XYZ file of C-alpha atoms in Angstrom:
383
model
C -54.589 12.120 125.484
C -51.005 12.647 124.372
C -48.759 10.727 121.933
C -46.633 8.052 123.615
C -43.437 9.706 122.364
C -43.929 12.482 124.934
C -44.024 10.110 127.932
C -40.199 10.151 128.417
C -40.316 13.957 128.489
C -42.950 13.884 131.249
C -41.015 11.328 133.297
C -37.903 13.486 133.072
C -39.905 16.368 134.527
C -41.174 14.130 137.354
C -37.658 13.098 138.424
C -36.056 16.427 137.643
C -36.569 17.757 141.190
C -36.292 14.537 143.167
C -36.710 16.059 146.613
C -39.831 17.976 145.629
C -41.286 14.910 143.925
C -40.508 12.651 146.904
C -42.118 15.073 149.369
C -45.193 15.471 147.169
C -45.615 11.707 146.740
C -45.118 11.170 150.492
C -47.732 13.801 151.324
C -50.239 12.272 148.903
C -49.492 8.798 150.297
C -50.229 9.892 153.880
C -53.494 11.545 152.858
C -54.612 8.526 150.784
C -53.652 6.196 153.648
C -56.031 8.089 155.941
C -58.766 8.202 153.295
C -58.654 4.449 152.603
C -58.465 3.654 156.342
C -61.603 5.741 156.930
C -63.372 3.968 154.065
C -62.413 0.578 155.571
C -63.934 1.652 158.871
C -67.148 2.777 157.172
C -67.333 -0.487 155.173
C -67.077 -2.481 158.414
C -69.922 -0.517 159.999
C -72.053 -0.948 156.883
C -71.492 -4.735 156.778
C -72.284 -5.175 160.489
C -75.385 -2.977 160.683
C -77.154 -2.840 157.313
C -79.973 -5.366 157.057
C -80.465 -7.521 153.971
C -83.716 -8.921 152.633
C -82.439 -12.452 153.332
C -81.745 -11.863 157.061
C -83.588 -14.309 159.319
C -81.891 -13.712 162.681
C -83.436 -12.110 165.737
C -81.832 -11.241 169.064
C -83.973 -11.479 172.197
C -82.531 -9.268 174.951
C -83.682 -7.974 178.315
C -85.835 -4.905 177.719
C -83.973 -1.573 178.063
C -80.590 -3.283 178.540
C -77.533 -3.260 176.273
C -74.474 -4.319 178.302
C -74.330 -8.138 178.543
C -73.789 -7.949 182.307
C -77.204 -6.316 182.794
C -79.295 -8.570 180.559
C -80.415 -11.578 182.624
C -83.106 -13.779 181.113
C -84.305 -17.158 182.461
C -82.959 -19.964 180.284
C -86.395 -21.603 180.207
C -87.701 -18.710 178.075
C -86.261 -20.720 175.167
C -89.008 -23.381 175.393
C -91.739 -20.740 175.165
C -90.028 -18.978 172.235
C -89.778 -22.266 170.319
C -93.569 -22.669 170.458
C -94.201 -19.343 168.697
C -95.284 -19.734 165.074
C -92.575 -18.866 162.570
C -89.635 -19.696 164.885
C -87.235 -22.244 163.350
C -84.372 -22.333 165.891
C -83.629 -20.919 169.340
C -80.163 -20.814 170.902
C -79.791 -19.557 174.502
C -76.539 -17.643 174.890
C -74.553 -16.369 177.838
C -72.260 -13.460 176.928
C -69.264 -12.309 179.001
C -66.914 -9.512 177.890
C -63.727 -8.100 179.376
C -64.812 -4.556 178.520
C -68.384 -3.383 178.029
C -67.331 -0.019 176.577
C -66.016 0.896 173.141
C -62.574 -0.576 172.477
C -60.365 -2.068 169.744
C -59.369 -5.046 171.906
C -62.410 -6.697 173.456
C -62.612 -10.431 174.160
C -66.180 -11.745 174.013
C -67.113 -15.180 175.371
C -70.348 -16.721 174.138
C -71.610 -19.739 176.040
C -73.951 -22.022 174.069
C -75.429 -25.480 174.813
C -73.448 -28.324 173.252
C -76.463 -29.561 171.284
C -77.056 -26.068 169.833
C -73.576 -25.660 168.353
C -74.536 -27.363 165.026
C -77.246 -24.715 164.568
C -74.820 -21.785 164.701
C -71.776 -23.424 163.102
C -73.293 -24.104 159.659
C -71.323 -21.301 157.999
C -68.082 -21.836 159.928
C -64.821 -23.010 158.449
C -62.607 -24.692 161.057
C -59.078 -23.482 160.268
C -57.288 -25.361 163.058
C -58.338 -27.904 165.693
C -61.801 -29.467 165.633
C -65.317 -29.208 166.965
C -64.960 -32.782 168.307
C -62.183 -31.555 170.614
C -64.517 -28.765 171.771
C -67.142 -31.371 172.621
C -64.645 -33.430 174.677
C -63.674 -30.729 177.187
C -66.088 -28.579 179.179
C -63.591 -25.687 179.398
C -62.694 -25.647 175.701
C -63.263 -22.764 173.308
C -63.667 -22.243 169.569
C -61.994 -18.921 168.830
C -62.794 -16.592 165.937
C -59.892 -16.117 163.496
C -59.754 -12.346 163.978
C -59.483 -12.668 167.772
C -56.944 -15.504 167.495
C -54.697 -13.566 165.132
C -54.873 -10.346 167.137
C -54.074 -12.079 170.442
C -51.661 -14.669 168.997
C -53.868 -17.534 170.201
C -53.080 -21.061 169.000
C -54.872 -24.421 169.334
C -53.908 -26.259 172.538
C -53.057 -23.061 174.402
C -55.056 -21.703 177.276
C -55.911 -18.037 177.606
C -57.924 -16.001 180.040
C -59.910 -12.806 179.894
C -62.702 -11.342 182.031
C -61.787 -13.835 184.761
C -62.526 -16.825 182.496
C -59.765 -19.306 181.576
C -60.345 -21.603 178.594
C -58.434 -24.136 176.510
C -58.430 -23.458 172.760
C -59.947 -26.401 170.848
C -60.152 -24.744 167.429
C -59.869 -21.592 165.325
C -62.917 -20.772 163.209
C -63.573 -18.437 160.312
C -66.996 -17.078 159.446
C -68.536 -14.443 157.203
C -70.764 -13.375 160.101
C -69.400 -10.222 161.735
C -70.381 -11.367 165.238
C -68.501 -14.698 164.922
C -65.077 -13.247 164.045
C -64.095 -11.735 167.386
C -65.577 -14.190 169.914
C -64.739 -17.399 171.755
C -67.551 -19.960 171.850
C -67.563 -22.022 175.053
C -69.946 -24.432 176.791
C -72.939 -22.670 178.349
C -72.839 -24.382 181.809
C -69.093 -23.705 182.042
C -69.479 -19.991 181.334
C -72.478 -19.680 183.655
C -70.342 -20.998 186.524
C -67.050 -19.352 185.521
C -68.494 -15.846 185.296
C -68.612 -13.687 188.408
C -71.339 -15.104 190.624
C -73.048 -18.353 189.770
C -75.658 -17.711 187.065
C -76.890 -21.235 186.306
C -80.238 -21.066 184.548
C -79.642 -17.455 183.449
C -78.584 -16.366 179.955
C -77.856 -13.013 178.348
C -79.833 -13.399 175.137
C -81.524 -15.802 172.753
C -80.463 -16.078 169.120
C -83.606 -16.850 167.133
C -83.835 -17.850 163.484
C -87.226 -17.487 161.778
C -88.500 -19.690 158.976
C -89.063 -16.762 156.578
C -87.318 -13.376 156.467
C -90.671 -11.684 155.861
C -91.751 -12.814 159.345
C -88.951 -11.048 161.260
C -91.071 -8.193 162.565
C -94.173 -10.245 163.338
C -92.217 -12.936 165.212
C -90.289 -10.281 167.183
C -93.569 -8.694 168.196
C -95.026 -12.052 169.298
C -91.950 -12.847 171.419
C -92.088 -9.516 173.251
C -95.834 -9.919 173.735
C -95.251 -13.393 175.234
C -93.006 -12.006 178.022
C -94.649 -8.603 178.394
C -95.998 -9.306 181.900
C -93.095 -11.474 183.114
C -90.565 -10.263 185.652
C -87.957 -10.040 182.886
C -89.665 -8.528 179.810
C -87.826 -8.815 176.500
C -86.938 -6.615 173.562
C -86.530 -8.451 170.262
C -84.924 -6.968 167.153
C -83.282 -8.177 163.926
C -79.616 -8.905 164.674
C -78.147 -6.076 162.589
C -80.665 -3.555 163.926
C -79.686 -4.678 167.432
C -75.994 -4.108 166.634
C -76.761 -0.688 165.125
C -78.668 0.428 168.242
C -76.214 -0.990 170.791
C -73.221 0.527 169.007
C -74.920 3.803 168.048
C -72.223 5.934 169.746
C -69.450 4.200 167.817
C -71.414 4.461 164.565
C -71.914 8.200 165.108
C -68.153 8.666 165.526
C -67.468 6.597 162.409
C -69.999 8.724 160.527
C -68.066 11.835 161.499
C -64.854 10.393 160.030
C -66.214 10.839 156.513
C -65.357 14.532 156.891
C -61.799 13.467 157.712
C -61.759 11.483 154.461
C -62.910 14.464 152.399
C -60.353 16.673 154.152
C -57.633 14.213 153.109
C -58.703 14.501 149.469
C -58.651 18.306 149.706
C -55.109 18.088 151.132
C -54.030 15.877 148.209
C -55.529 18.340 145.725
C -53.743 21.317 147.290
C -50.433 19.474 147.636
C -50.245 18.234 144.044
C -51.492 21.538 142.617
C -48.882 23.489 144.587
C -46.095 21.204 143.419
C -47.110 21.458 139.755
C -47.571 25.227 139.920
C -44.025 25.644 141.283
C -42.708 23.267 138.653
C -44.446 25.101 135.763
C -43.261 28.484 137.066
C -39.669 27.286 136.830
C -40.124 26.179 133.225
C -41.041 29.389 131.403
C -37.742 29.389 129.485
C -38.141 25.709 128.660
C -41.690 26.219 127.388
C -40.444 29.016 125.131
C -37.929 26.630 123.590
C -40.547 23.888 123.196
C -42.934 26.257 121.449
C -40.108 27.227 119.118
C -39.694 23.525 118.313
C -43.379 23.239 117.443
C -45.074 22.304 120.714
C -48.488 23.969 120.694
C -49.931 25.501 123.943
C -52.620 22.821 124.114
C -49.997 20.059 124.064
C -47.988 21.786 126.809
C -51.138 21.983 128.951
C -51.810 18.262 128.486
C -48.203 17.418 129.403
C -48.650 19.306 132.680
C -51.899 17.453 133.500
C -50.314 14.041 132.837
C -47.383 14.986 135.087
C -49.871 15.900 137.843
C -51.712 12.585 137.404
C -48.439 10.620 137.669
C -47.498 12.341 140.935
C -50.966 11.801 142.419
C -51.119 8.189 141.214
C -47.718 7.331 142.712
C -48.812 8.699 146.094
C -52.173 6.947 145.777
C -50.489 3.602 145.060
C -48.238 3.870 148.114
C -50.943 5.178 150.485
C -53.657 2.742 149.385
C -51.276 -0.218 149.526
C -50.050 0.657 153.013
C -53.596 1.161 154.304
C -54.767 -2.209 152.977
C -51.737 -3.987 154.480
C -52.263 -2.356 157.896
C -56.005 -3.116 157.935
C -55.524 -6.666 156.685
C -52.811 -7.701 159.127
C -53.899 -5.481 162.045
C -57.190 -7.432 162.389
C -58.805 -4.413 164.076
C -62.302 -4.781 165.459
C -64.391 -2.032 167.003
C -66.392 -3.457 169.896
C -69.082 -1.967 172.071
C -71.425 -3.700 174.546
C -69.880 -7.024 173.480
C -70.846 -6.538 169.811
C -68.188 -6.459 167.129
C -67.709 -4.302 164.044
C -64.761 -5.762 162.069
C -62.723 -3.229 160.091
C -62.439 -4.783 156.656
C -60.398 -4.036 153.535
C -62.441 -5.031 150.496
C -60.620 -5.405 147.155
C -62.757 -2.637 145.658
C -60.910 -0.119 147.849
C -57.840 -0.491 145.607
C -59.827 0.618 142.557
C -61.470 3.375 144.589
C -58.138 4.701 145.901
C -56.436 4.669 142.505
C -59.481 6.104 140.730
C -59.677 8.997 143.168
C -55.928 9.579 142.803
C -56.327 9.950 139.032
C -59.298 12.315 139.341
C -57.507 14.444 141.956
C -54.389 14.487 139.760
C -56.395 15.803 136.792
C -58.126 18.469 138.914
C -54.856 19.549 140.548
C -53.218 19.950 137.147
C -55.951 22.099 135.566
C -54.836 25.476 136.935
C -51.101 25.124 136.176
C -51.989 23.555 132.799
C -54.163 26.525 131.940
C -51.328 28.828 132.991
C -48.819 26.988 130.810
C -51.187 26.666 127.848
C -52.227 30.319 127.619
C -48.668 31.645 127.365
C -47.806 32.389 123.741
C -44.250 32.359 122.473
C -43.742 36.150 122.838
C -44.909 36.077 126.466
C -42.505 33.259 127.288
C -39.530 35.077 125.835
C -40.449 38.307 127.616
C -40.499 36.358 130.893
C -37.019 35.039 130.111
């Protein structure tokens, strides 16, 4: 775009007014921080709710219920579900949460039978402790890494939430969104520890089908099986279930995209204003440069590169801070006991820096045009 020999000249202009440059970079950094944070939130919602062609999980819940406390299904439904054609695995699950509403700090207990744990732990990585220790104690828990880091939970400690006290047997990591913010405990223990004895009652069944193409047909057969029972069921693919249960949260997250676009507009206005003021102060200097042989087109390109540098510096700071906060904050949006982890994918770095460059170019166009259209006589008259 411009010869490398002009780079020192541009850098001198950037640091010439240090206070103005620092304020501009800080303003861009704040706006890019908000933009990347919003994108992280939207990425988390997308990962937790968008179905893939390889999905084979179904959730069987009490019909017309969403909060775990209101879904009460007989545990013996599991035997009847297993007999339905196309069903590979059935895991009865009791769910207890300390807050059924939308929150960033929800603790979710999932009680599962001891013999069913191998079915749901295939994709787990045990970071600390062991599953054997979980098997030895009836009040032990395997805690998701995101929950453990947020609450400062360590193996061997005990912690309580929602009136349930457990001993931590291990910390697990999983790619599954619903495994990252939960504590898996023994089903009979949770049934007795929860308010009111609920032996024989579970909240939901996690069902895995033999073929992803059978998701809808198996779900329909399950609901048909219990249609006339006292506790009819509603069966949906897991991610569709999350999307429906957390629809209010998802609607709010959808609205935040306007906040993201507003941040970009603020960056554009901020950088453009700074460059316009800078170019206005340099009329005399541009007259001298044109006398030395700098053509108007070259002056315009120098202004655009200066704008890109300012925007890119702010983008680097804002994007970096946002990724650090999201990574170490371990934030998780929860609603009705379902989790939507806020994630910072590596691609956000490229996105943040790419947008910073584009905004820098756009912000520099107007002042560059102003600088480039002044001929030598006009510059001297202005002096």
